[in-house]
Amino acid sequence: MSSTRTELRAARAGIPRALKTTVGGAKRRASLQGAITPEATFQKQVVGLKNRVRLWTQNGHQGDLLKDVWEPFSRCLRAFARRSGLNANATYEHTSSAYRDLADLIAIYHATVEVASQGQEVVDPEILKVLGVLARDASLMEDAVRWTEAALEQMKVSGSTSASRSALLVRIAAFSLRQYGKETPEINVVPVLGRAAEALTGSIRGSSTELDGLLHDVSALRREAVSCITRQNQSIERGDGSLDPDVRVVKLCRTLVYNSLHVFHRSLGSRMDTDESRKYVSRDEARSKTFAKAVQATIDSSLSLLKTSISADDLDWPTLDGILQDCMSLAPLLDDISAEEGHDDDQRKILKTVATKVSNMYWAYSLQLQKNKDELASTDLIHCLQRSIASARAATADDSPVPLLGVKLERLGRVYISAGAATKGRSTLVESLQAQIQEGVLQRSAEFAARKSLKKLASQLNGGSLFEKTLLALLRTYAKPPVQRNPFPSLLDDIGPSDQLRGCLLEWQLMLLSGLLSSSRSFQGLQPLLVATADELLQIFTTQMYPLRRMRMLISLLSVLASNEALFQSEFGRRIRDEALTLASSTVVEDDLSAYGDHFKATLNLLLTLGEPAPKVEKIKESLVVWAQIVESANSLVQLEDGVDDLDFLHSQLCSTVEFLAMKGLVNLAIPTLNLILRIRALQQSQPSCELVLKLSDLAWQYLKLGYSGKAGVALTKAHQAIQRSSVSNEANLRWNLVYAEYVLILGNSEKCVDHLTASQKIAQDSPELENGRGPTATLTKRTETTRLTADACYAFSRLASEKGSWSEALSFAKRCVKLNYRVWASLEHRSRKALMKPTTEASESEGDLPAGETSLASCSTSHLPTVMSTTHSSLNGSSFWSLVPSLIRSLRHLSQLYARLGQLQEALYYAEQGQKIMEAVDATVLISENLAVLGGLYFRSGQTDKGAELLARAKILSNQQERSAVQVQIHCLDGHLHRLRGEVEKERADYIQADQVLDQLVQSSTMKKIDHFSTASSSLEENMASFSLQDDPALKELSAPRLNRRVQGRGGKPKKEPKSEQSSLASGECIELLSLRGNVLRLRATIELLARKFDVAASLLSQAESCSLDTHGTVMQRIGLSSQLLRQSLEEMAHDAVFCVVEESTTLFPSVLTTTKKNLKHRGELSPGKSHHHLEKSPNRPQVKMIGKPKKTSPRSFTDCLSHARDGLLEVLNIATRQCSTSTIRTVSSALSNLTLLLAATLSSRTIVIRPIMPMVYAETARILATRREKVTIQIEKQVMSREEELKWPDPTELALSSSRDELHLDATGFQKHYVDIIPPRWAVLSISLSDNMEELTISRLQAGQTPFTLRLPLTRHNSRDADEEVFGFKQARDELVKIIDAANFTAHDARDMTKKGAKSRWWAEREALDAKLRDLLLNIENIWLGGFRGVFSQTQRPPELLSRFHRSFQNILDRYLPSRQKAPKRSHAEQIHLAPHILGLLVGLGIPSDEDELDEPLMDLLYFVVDILQFHGEHNAYDEIDFDQIVIETKDALRAYHAALSAVGTDQSGSHTILILDKGLHVFPWEALPCLDGLSVSRLPSLDCLRERILLQQSQWNNDHEIHAGFRIGRGNGSYILNPSGDLSSTQTTFESDLKSLSTWNSIVQRDPTEEEMKHSLENRELFLYFGHGSGAQYIRARTIKTLDRCAVTLLMGCSSGCLTDAGEFELYGTPKNYLHAGW
């Protein structure tokens, strides 16, 4: 307690307990033994003060509380605190209790006595401060904070200095931090710390004692802040979660430490002059000595925290500089104190230590500034480096070397240059070079260059790297033309006339200049400097003395010319090429270098050939053959080096050649070149494993391009062995993982693919090189490599995502891949363009690879450069683009394929055409022919046969000039497709056979062996690669595609298995993709045979294709082929069945009946006894088909079994198809399933197979729902905005896993009913209308909530089967007629005839009226011929059950009277009768009220034949010639009249009735809403049920949130906009609408002018109603992408010609303005 008493003695001075001496405490306690205890004394004193207050209260005395009570209490309290022998808790309890008791009495006093004087409620702040200190000693930090806060409040009332208030704020912060750290870490200390930090930065005035107290409190606060930060860091390192670090608290703690340093600097940093008052000087010296240790600790803490802050990049330059300068200012003070006390002999020890640390801090921060370009300012960096150098020199004031001075000077020089201070930069760089030359770097370099390669100077010579870096930076400062002489006169003068040193410097200079120019990053000004340097060296290396050295130098210059167009076309370039041609054609002999002649000539020939406008592949091959012979003749590295001067340069040339060949698509030459590279590296033996892995991975990728997966697996296995033997670079590991992922994906093992992509992600996350490559300070070369690697990863992830059916991720990754590749393209082109520009300054990076706008220094240094980054196709022929072009083409092709699979034709064509432009720009004929085939296929599938045929013809011409490849197979298949469209079956069959033959040749062993070597090479390379056997690849053993059960067979049993040939066995192991391609070809051949009814041949071909279906698409297509075979086989058998021979041409309904009798379970082909065998007879509506003799019986399980097997086979692949297959494939599967289900339901001989009525609808709608969702996926991807950091982030495999659970499809009846049918509003009906694949049938399904769905199958030409003379009116005829009407309407609408002539207007209106009549006739034909009697399916009439039941009985009685089966047969019980489904009755009553005319006779006859067919299919057989259909029609009309009369009497509310049309994509062209049967009805159409579901759910949510009676969609009347007559040529339209529209004063309007896209977008996004009165749909003013990607869209009415038109795209999805607006806002 002595320390507490000591502290309390100094409490008034504000000095904390910790800084007061405790000497003498024990003696005082000993002297007081036997006396009254301090506790008793304090108690008596408090009692006396209490009695005084009580007496005042009783007497009403107005005393001075502050003077007579609080001040005495304060003295007693301090005395007791000093003398108390109790523990801290007891002492605090005594004092706080005494204070509260006294305060309570004073409160009573105030309540009793009216005190006249002011300030009677003021408490002495010293009391509260003492209580706070006692509470702190008792570890009651909350009480301590409260007492100190109260003291602060009292000081504000009584008045105090800023120093004393700041001291209390600092003390409160220290108490709070201790409480935050130990008691309740969840408390909010941020405001408290903020007040303290603000106090320390503000004005601080007070007495010397108060300032000393403040410094003590500041020191304590600094300790608590450091402790808090330490605890937080330890918690994070342990990871135990014991503390939840608040970033704000840690940040404020750092700020408090820094502010503490600044307070010490303000108080102690400025020493008084000696002539000042000695009193004040002594006081300052005493204060400095008192706080010396605290200052030292604060400096150390500040520097430690700064180091962490710099690493975390959360510190700005002014703050850093202020802190470090404070440290530098306080360091001499500490040295002076240390010297005065004689603690250290070195009087500058502290300053040296601090200065060294400060210099390092400045240097670290300068490095951090370079990394963070966004926050980088060149002035800050310059000041930072200057401070670092100055601090370093301050730490070494004597003559000793300055650490890292050369490095810092070099960095500062380059920063000067980047900031525009070129003069300072050059002088600084020269100073750095001079320092290095004085150290002997150049002398050592000259000796080294005389013996070894100059390129190894930087890596193997001590100091060479820095010298080269500095020299390069200095060279770049002279990029501004003209520079005609050597820029180093001072350096050359220092060197003297020594040719050795001058030659070394010039060679070094030439090498660096060549590197700059070859990298395509140099400026025009360096070209004259290169010429001058080369001329000087040519004078030294003469032809007579050094011919081969001259040749070697010319090779170096040619490599520069190859990458620099300006130099290549200059006189210097021509001179160098002439010299090179001369040397290449001559025989050069020179002592030890003569063995390199062939190599030099081959190199010169290669460089000269690649420099030609159209390089000849044969010449390139000649050079490759020379090197192959040199390599083959070498058995060791020594022998190889005898023939090759620079293996690294040869390696680079071969690598460039591989890139060139790959760009051209010449894979057959690229593969042996890669094998040659591998052979060279194998002889070197010390080749880096990472390079081996990269080349083997590249080789594997080339094999995969050709379809040779086996050889790819061998190469990848060798690469994996290299990875296991030694560590490789992250780039190599990533490349191998990406290629291997592609490889296993081709093999069909997506799980293994995920494993490798996951491994690649982990490598990328842990890779500092990749992280640095993404950073803003990365060079262009590094950034390009990182971007391309990320792009390749995005491609691999996209491929995997598409195989797994994660379309959103697949598309997102694919677009990222394209974008990243285009970014690389733009960057490389920008760099190339800059080489031809006249520069004014230079960037800072030593490699010379930073593009404008992305330098590591201030943007002002490149402000003169263009900011537009373009991509010009002509630039792609440059060597820097060679390696990029294949990635560009691959990414564009993949994205095109994705869009094609998603059904988006426009996007698929766009990206394929973009790839075509690139291929044509680089004249890659092999790739051009392949892409032309792809484009042709897209046009074929979209229905544009002529355009597709044109492209296919071009592809055939190009492919005939090339070696055999899989491209030719694709071309043959497309050619066969074209012949099918033209009806040329034999030519189609011949094309598919040729495709199969090409595949056979591709998989031959001899073909696969030849691709590894050049044609003139010997067999040594072949023997070398022969060691790679398939057994080396474990992937082939463990990887296999997950197979589905392929038991689907025809009724005839399993087809015979043909013995596998050696070639097929080889192909299955080595050519997975080629094998899959063959499966497609075999299925195409089978399709032809099915159409020709050659079922056995088709079955055999499909059996062969079964073993080739190794991927998901092949499996699904195989099931489609098998189901097609079984369906056609079933139809063939049904054609010979007595009952079901008419199914194909008859209307069917499902469900059509309610029950069946037991008798109906027997074979339905048997006719009832006594019944006429004339199943069909001649009638006005049915052609005559005579039955002679007993009908042919079929097996009980014949065609129904085939149909069932076909359906089961498709159901087995339905789920996988909906996830992973293209939209067109899903439509094929869905259509086939729907058709098979309807046929199966109509022909089932028993109910052993239960089919829910909704299932045909489920199958039909599945494709439409998926198409809509996938289109939304493309729109969402278009709306994605990713930052540069997000784009460069390595893809995450977990994104694919998360996507698998999204967008669940409800393919079961219950789920579909719940999610799509039950939500339909009560009076709404949904009609789904589908068109069959052969365009001969319509399938109409009707859905209503609470009613059983039903599906109609309507053959469009069923009337022709009844009347052979009737003209065919099928889908094609109707569409052609409609197209003619539309074309004629468009022609008349845009007719430029002179309307002023007499009769012109009347003739024009007559033409328009004639077109209206044609359209009316077309719609009547659609209704009468297509729909016929089934048009009632569109009826919105309410059908009361009781009335419908009455009509049912009437109709049943009519059938009983007139059907022979019911007249002749015994009377059936009600349960035994076949009861028609209620839907049939609905179709009848839906025809409307019969009139006196015969308008319903034909529709009723259509329905009656339909009813008879239903009974026929369900076992109740009738001969049509025995049925009096005319009388049935008459009585049925009477029954209908009675029904409608009763309905009118009852009365029904038709309000709210609405019909939604869900149309197949081929049916949208027809104006269904204008059909006569829909006249006056509320009708709308949507693309799919999914769109309807979204809108219903939105409406329901609004109903739930709307408390008004009439809830629903509503818009604000005054919140609209309109565009009227934007083209200015619709004056009549403007006159009609303008006056009414002007009355809408709150609307936005655009009249008689073209709107901008931004204006239309703003109206659509911010208004609730948008009206358009102009030409077309307004698509000329706003792009489709802009509309589709709107987050909100107004209700839009487009009133222009063809504004509702959708473009038919064949197999692909429709597109057009209406769909754009449908997707907008969703």
JSON list of C-alpha atoms in Angstrom, two decimals, residues 774-885:
[
{"chain": "A", "resi": 774, "resn": "ARG", "atom": "CA", "xyz": [-2.00, -10.43, -60.76]},
{"chain": "A", "resi": 775, "resn": "GLY", "atom": "CA", "xyz": [-0.62, -7.43, -58.94]},
{"chain": "A", "resi": 776, "resn": "PRO", "atom": "CA", "xyz": [-0.46, -3.94, -60.38]},
{"chain": "A", "resi": 777, "resn": "THR", "atom": "CA", "xyz": [3.32, -3.85, -60.23]},
{"chain": "A", "resi": 778, "resn": "ALA", "atom": "CA", "xyz": [3.78, -6.95, -62.36]},
{"chain": "A", "resi": 779, "resn": "THR", "atom": "CA", "xyz": [5.48, -6.62, -65.71]},
{"chain": "A", "resi": 780, "resn": "LEU", "atom": "CA", "xyz": [3.50, -7.13, -68.85]},
{"chain": "A", "resi": 781, "resn": "THR", "atom": "CA", "xyz": [5.22, -10.42, -69.54]},
{"chain": "A", "resi": 782, "resn": "LYS", "atom": "CA", "xyz": [4.44, -11.77, -66.10]},
{"chain": "A", "resi": 783, "resn": "ARG", "atom": "CA", "xyz": [0.95, -10.38, -66.12]},
{"chain": "A", "resi": 784, "resn": "THR", "atom": "CA", "xyz": [0.34, -11.88, -69.55]},
{"chain": "A", "resi": 785, "resn": "GLU", "atom": "CA", "xyz": [1.52, -15.30, -68.40]},
{"chain": "A", "resi": 786, "resn": "THR", "atom": "CA", "xyz": [-0.69, -15.13, -65.32]},
{"chain": "A", "resi": 787, "resn": "THR", "atom": "CA", "xyz": [-3.68, -13.94, -67.32]},
{"chain": "A", "resi": 788, "resn": "ARG", "atom": "CA", "xyz": [-3.25, -16.65, -69.92]},
{"chain": "A", "resi": 789, "resn": "LEU", "atom": "CA", "xyz": [-2.83, -19.31, -67.27]},
{"chain": "A", "resi": 790, "resn": "THR", "atom": "CA", "xyz": [-6.00, -18.13, -65.56]},
{"chain": "A", "resi": 791, "resn": "ALA", "atom": "CA", "xyz": [-7.77, -18.07, -68.92]},
{"chain": "A", "resi": 792, "resn": "ASP", "atom": "CA", "xyz": [-6.74, -21.67, -69.57]},
{"chain": "A", "resi": 793, "resn": "ALA", "atom": "CA", "xyz": [-7.99, -22.60, -66.11]},
{"chain": "A", "resi": 794, "resn": "CYS", "atom": "CA", "xyz": [-11.30, -20.91, -66.88]},
{"chain": "A", "resi": 795, "resn": "TYR", "atom": "CA", "xyz": [-11.50, -22.95, -70.07]},
{"chain": "A", "resi": 796, "resn": "ALA", "atom": "CA", "xyz": [-10.88, -26.21, -68.21]},
{"chain": "A", "resi": 797, "resn": "PHE", "atom": "CA", "xyz": [-13.42, -25.31, -65.54]},
{"chain": "A", "resi": 798, "resn": "SER", "atom": "CA", "xyz": [-15.93, -24.34, -68.19]},
{"chain": "A", "resi": 799, "resn": "ARG", "atom": "CA", "xyz": [-15.45, -27.66, -69.96]},
{"chain": "A", "resi": 800, "resn": "LEU", "atom": "CA", "xyz": [-16.01, -29.51, -66.71]},
{"chain": "A", "resi": 801, "resn": "ALA", "atom": "CA", "xyz": [-19.02, -27.37, -65.80]},
{"chain": "A", "resi": 802, "resn": "SER", "atom": "CA", "xyz": [-20.64, -28.02, -69.18]},
{"chain": "A", "resi": 803, "resn": "GLU", "atom": "CA", "xyz": [-20.08, -31.75, -68.80]},
{"chain": "A", "resi": 804, "resn": "LYS", "atom": "CA", "xyz": [-21.69, -31.63, -65.36]},
{"chain": "A", "resi": 805, "resn": "GLY", "atom": "CA", "xyz": [-24.58, -29.49, -66.56]},
{"chain": "A", "resi": 806, "resn": "SER", "atom": "CA", "xyz": [-23.61, -26.40, -64.55]},
{"chain": "A", "resi": 807, "resn": "TRP", "atom": "CA", "xyz": [-24.41, -24.06, -67.40]},
{"chain": "A", "resi": 808, "resn": "SER", "atom": "CA", "xyz": [-24.19, -20.80, -65.50]},
{"chain": "A", "resi": 809, "resn": "GLU", "atom": "CA", "xyz": [-20.68, -21.60, -64.34]},
{"chain": "A", "resi": 810, "resn": "ALA", "atom": "CA", "xyz": [-19.72, -23.03, -67.73]},
{"chain": "A", "resi": 811, "resn": "LEU", "atom": "CA", "xyz": [-20.80, -19.85, -69.49]},
{"chain": "A", "resi": 812, "resn": "SER", "atom": "CA", "xyz": [-19.29, -17.58, -66.87]},
{"chain": "A", "resi": 813, "resn": "PHE", "atom": "CA", "xyz": [-15.92, -19.33, -67.02]},
{"chain": "A", "resi": 814, "resn": "ALA", "atom": "CA", "xyz": [-16.01, -19.43, -70.82]},
{"chain": "A", "resi": 815, "resn": "LYS", "atom": "CA", "xyz": [-16.69, -15.71, -71.10]},
{"chain": "A", "resi": 816, "resn": "ARG", "atom": "CA", "xyz": [-13.96, -15.00, -68.56]},
{"chain": "A", "resi": 817, "resn": "CYS", "atom": "CA", "xyz": [-11.62, -17.10, -70.66]},
{"chain": "A", "resi": 818, "resn": "VAL", "atom": "CA", "xyz": [-12.44, -15.14, -73.82]},
{"chain": "A", "resi": 819, "resn": "LYS", "atom": "CA", "xyz": [-12.21, -11.82, -72.02]},
{"chain": "A", "resi": 820, "resn": "LEU", "atom": "CA", "xyz": [-8.86, -12.64, -70.48]},
{"chain": "A", "resi": 821, "resn": "ASN", "atom": "CA", "xyz": [-7.47, -13.81, -73.82]},
{"chain": "A", "resi": 822, "resn": "TYR", "atom": "CA", "xyz": [-8.70, -10.64, -75.48]},
{"chain": "A", "resi": 823, "resn": "ARG", "atom": "CA", "xyz": [-7.12, -8.63, -72.70]},
{"chain": "A", "resi": 824, "resn": "VAL", "atom": "CA", "xyz": [-3.81, -10.31, -73.46]},
{"chain": "A", "resi": 825, "resn": "TRP", "atom": "CA", "xyz": [-4.36, -9.61, -77.14]},
{"chain": "A", "resi": 826, "resn": "ALA", "atom": "CA", "xyz": [-5.02, -5.93, -76.46]},
{"chain": "A", "resi": 827, "resn": "SER", "atom": "CA", "xyz": [-2.02, -5.64, -74.16]},
{"chain": "A", "resi": 828, "resn": "LEU", "atom": "CA", "xyz": [0.34, -7.25, -76.65]},
{"chain": "A", "resi": 829, "resn": "GLU", "atom": "CA", "xyz": [-0.98, -5.16, -79.49]},
{"chain": "A", "resi": 830, "resn": "HIS", "atom": "CA", "xyz": [-0.73, -2.03, -77.42]},
{"chain": "A", "resi": 831, "resn": "ARG", "atom": "CA", "xyz": [2.87, -2.86, -76.68]},
{"chain": "A", "resi": 832, "resn": "SER", "atom": "CA", "xyz": [3.55, -3.50, -80.36]},
{"chain": "A", "resi": 833, "resn": "ARG", "atom": "CA", "xyz": [1.89, -0.25, -81.34]},
{"chain": "A", "resi": 834, "resn": "LYS", "atom": "CA", "xyz": [3.89, 1.68, -78.80]},
{"chain": "A", "resi": 835, "resn": "ALA", "atom": "CA", "xyz": [7.05, 0.45, -80.47]},
{"chain": "A", "resi": 836, "resn": "LEU", "atom": "CA", "xyz": [6.02, 2.41, -83.56]},
{"chain": "A", "resi": 837, "resn": "MET", "atom": "CA", "xyz": [4.97, 5.54, -81.64]},
{"chain": "A", "resi": 838, "resn": "LYS", "atom": "CA", "xyz": [7.15, 8.52, -80.91]},
{"chain": "A", "resi": 839, "resn": "PRO", "atom": "CA", "xyz": [7.73, 8.37, -77.18]},
{"chain": "A", "resi": 840, "resn": "THR", "atom": "CA", "xyz": [8.35, 11.23, -74.77]},
{"chain": "A", "resi": 841, "resn": "THR", "atom": "CA", "xyz": [9.10, 9.31, -71.63]},
{"chain": "A", "resi": 842, "resn": "GLU", "atom": "CA", "xyz": [9.57, 5.79, -70.47]},
{"chain": "A", "resi": 843, "resn": "ALA", "atom": "CA", "xyz": [8.13, 3.40, -67.94]},
{"chain": "A", "resi": 844, "resn": "SER", "atom": "CA", "xyz": [10.02, 2.17, -64.96]},
{"chain": "A", "resi": 845, "resn": "GLU", "atom": "CA", "xyz": [10.10, -1.60, -65.12]},
{"chain": "A", "resi": 846, "resn": "SER", "atom": "CA", "xyz": [13.46, -3.04, -65.94]},
{"chain": "A", "resi": 847, "resn": "GLU", "atom": "CA", "xyz": [12.13, -5.74, -68.17]},
{"chain": "A", "resi": 848, "resn": "GLY", "atom": "CA", "xyz": [10.40, -3.16, -70.34]},
{"chain": "A", "resi": 849, "resn": "ASP", "atom": "CA", "xyz": [7.12, -5.00, -70.27]},
{"chain": "A", "resi": 850, "resn": "LEU", "atom": "CA", "xyz": [4.60, -2.67, -68.64]},
{"chain": "A", "resi": 851, "resn": "PRO", "atom": "CA", "xyz": [1.83, -1.32, -70.88]},
{"chain": "A", "resi": 852, "resn": "ALA", "atom": "CA", "xyz": [0.67, 2.25, -70.67]},
{"chain": "A", "resi": 853, "resn": "GLY", "atom": "CA", "xyz": [-1.75, 2.91, -67.90]},
{"chain": "A", "resi": 854, "resn": "GLU", "atom": "CA", "xyz": [-0.43, 0.02, -65.84]},
{"chain": "A", "resi": 855, "resn": "THR", "atom": "CA", "xyz": [3.07, 1.14, -64.92]},
{"chain": "A", "resi": 856, "resn": "SER", "atom": "CA", "xyz": [4.31, 0.84, -61.42]},
{"chain": "A", "resi": 857, "resn": "LEU", "atom": "CA", "xyz": [4.58, 4.61, -61.04]},
{"chain": "A", "resi": 858, "resn": "ALA", "atom": "CA", "xyz": [2.29, 7.60, -61.28]},
{"chain": "A", "resi": 859, "resn": "SER", "atom": "CA", "xyz": [-0.17, 7.71, -64.10]},
{"chain": "A", "resi": 860, "resn": "CYS", "atom": "CA", "xyz": [1.16, 11.12, -65.06]},
{"chain": "A", "resi": 861, "resn": "SER", "atom": "CA", "xyz": [4.24, 9.47, -66.48]},
{"chain": "A", "resi": 862, "resn": "THR", "atom": "CA", "xyz": [2.20, 7.83, -69.22]},
{"chain": "A", "resi": 863, "resn": "SER", "atom": "CA", "xyz": [-0.55, 10.39, -69.65]},
{"chain": "A", "resi": 864, "resn": "HIS", "atom": "CA", "xyz": [0.63, 11.16, -73.15]},
{"chain": "A", "resi": 865, "resn": "LEU", "atom": "CA", "xyz": [-0.05, 7.62, -74.32]},
{"chain": "A", "resi": 866, "resn": "PRO", "atom": "CA", "xyz": [-3.38, 6.49, -75.83]},
{"chain": "A", "resi": 867, "resn": "THR", "atom": "CA", "xyz": [-5.73, 4.84, -73.36]},
{"chain": "A", "resi": 868, "resn": "VAL", "atom": "CA", "xyz": [-7.71, 2.85, -75.91]},
{"chain": "A", "resi": 869, "resn": "MET", "atom": "CA", "xyz": [-6.72, -0.82, -76.01]},
{"chain": "A", "resi": 870, "resn": "SER", "atom": "CA", "xyz": [-7.71, -2.24, -79.39]},
{"chain": "A", "resi": 871, "resn": "THR", "atom": "CA", "xyz": [-7.52, -5.66, -80.99]},
{"chain": "A", "resi": 872, "resn": "THR", "atom": "CA", "xyz": [-6.54, -5.58, -84.65]},
{"chain": "A", "resi": 873, "resn": "HIS", "atom": "CA", "xyz": [-6.53, -8.84, -86.54]},
{"chain": "A", "resi": 874, "resn": "SER", "atom": "CA", "xyz": [-3.60, -7.86, -88.72]},
{"chain": "A", "resi": 875, "resn": "SER", "atom": "CA", "xyz": [-1.39, -7.69, -85.65]},
{"chain": "A", "resi": 876, "resn": "LEU", "atom": "CA", "xyz": [-1.86, -11.40, -84.90]},
{"chain": "A", "resi": 877, "resn": "ASN", "atom": "CA", "xyz": [0.85, -12.39, -87.36]},
{"chain": "A", "resi": 878, "resn": "GLY", "atom": "CA", "xyz": [3.47, -10.98, -85.04]},
{"chain": "A", "resi": 879, "resn": "SER", "atom": "CA", "xyz": [5.60, -13.52, -83.22]},
{"chain": "A", "resi": 880, "resn": "SER", "atom": "CA", "xyz": [4.42, -12.33, -79.82]},
{"chain": "A", "resi": 881, "resn": "PHE", "atom": "CA", "xyz": [0.89, -13.41, -80.73]},
{"chain": "A", "resi": 882, "resn": "TRP", "atom": "CA", "xyz": [1.70, -16.89, -82.01]},
{"chain": "A", "resi": 883, "resn": "SER", "atom": "CA", "xyz": [1.17, -18.66, -78.73]},
{"chain": "A", "resi": 884, "resn": "LEU", "atom": "CA", "xyz": [-1.96, -16.64, -78.01]},
{"chain": "A", "resi": 885, "resn": "VAL", "atom": "CA", "xyz": [-3.84, -17.37, -81.22]}
]
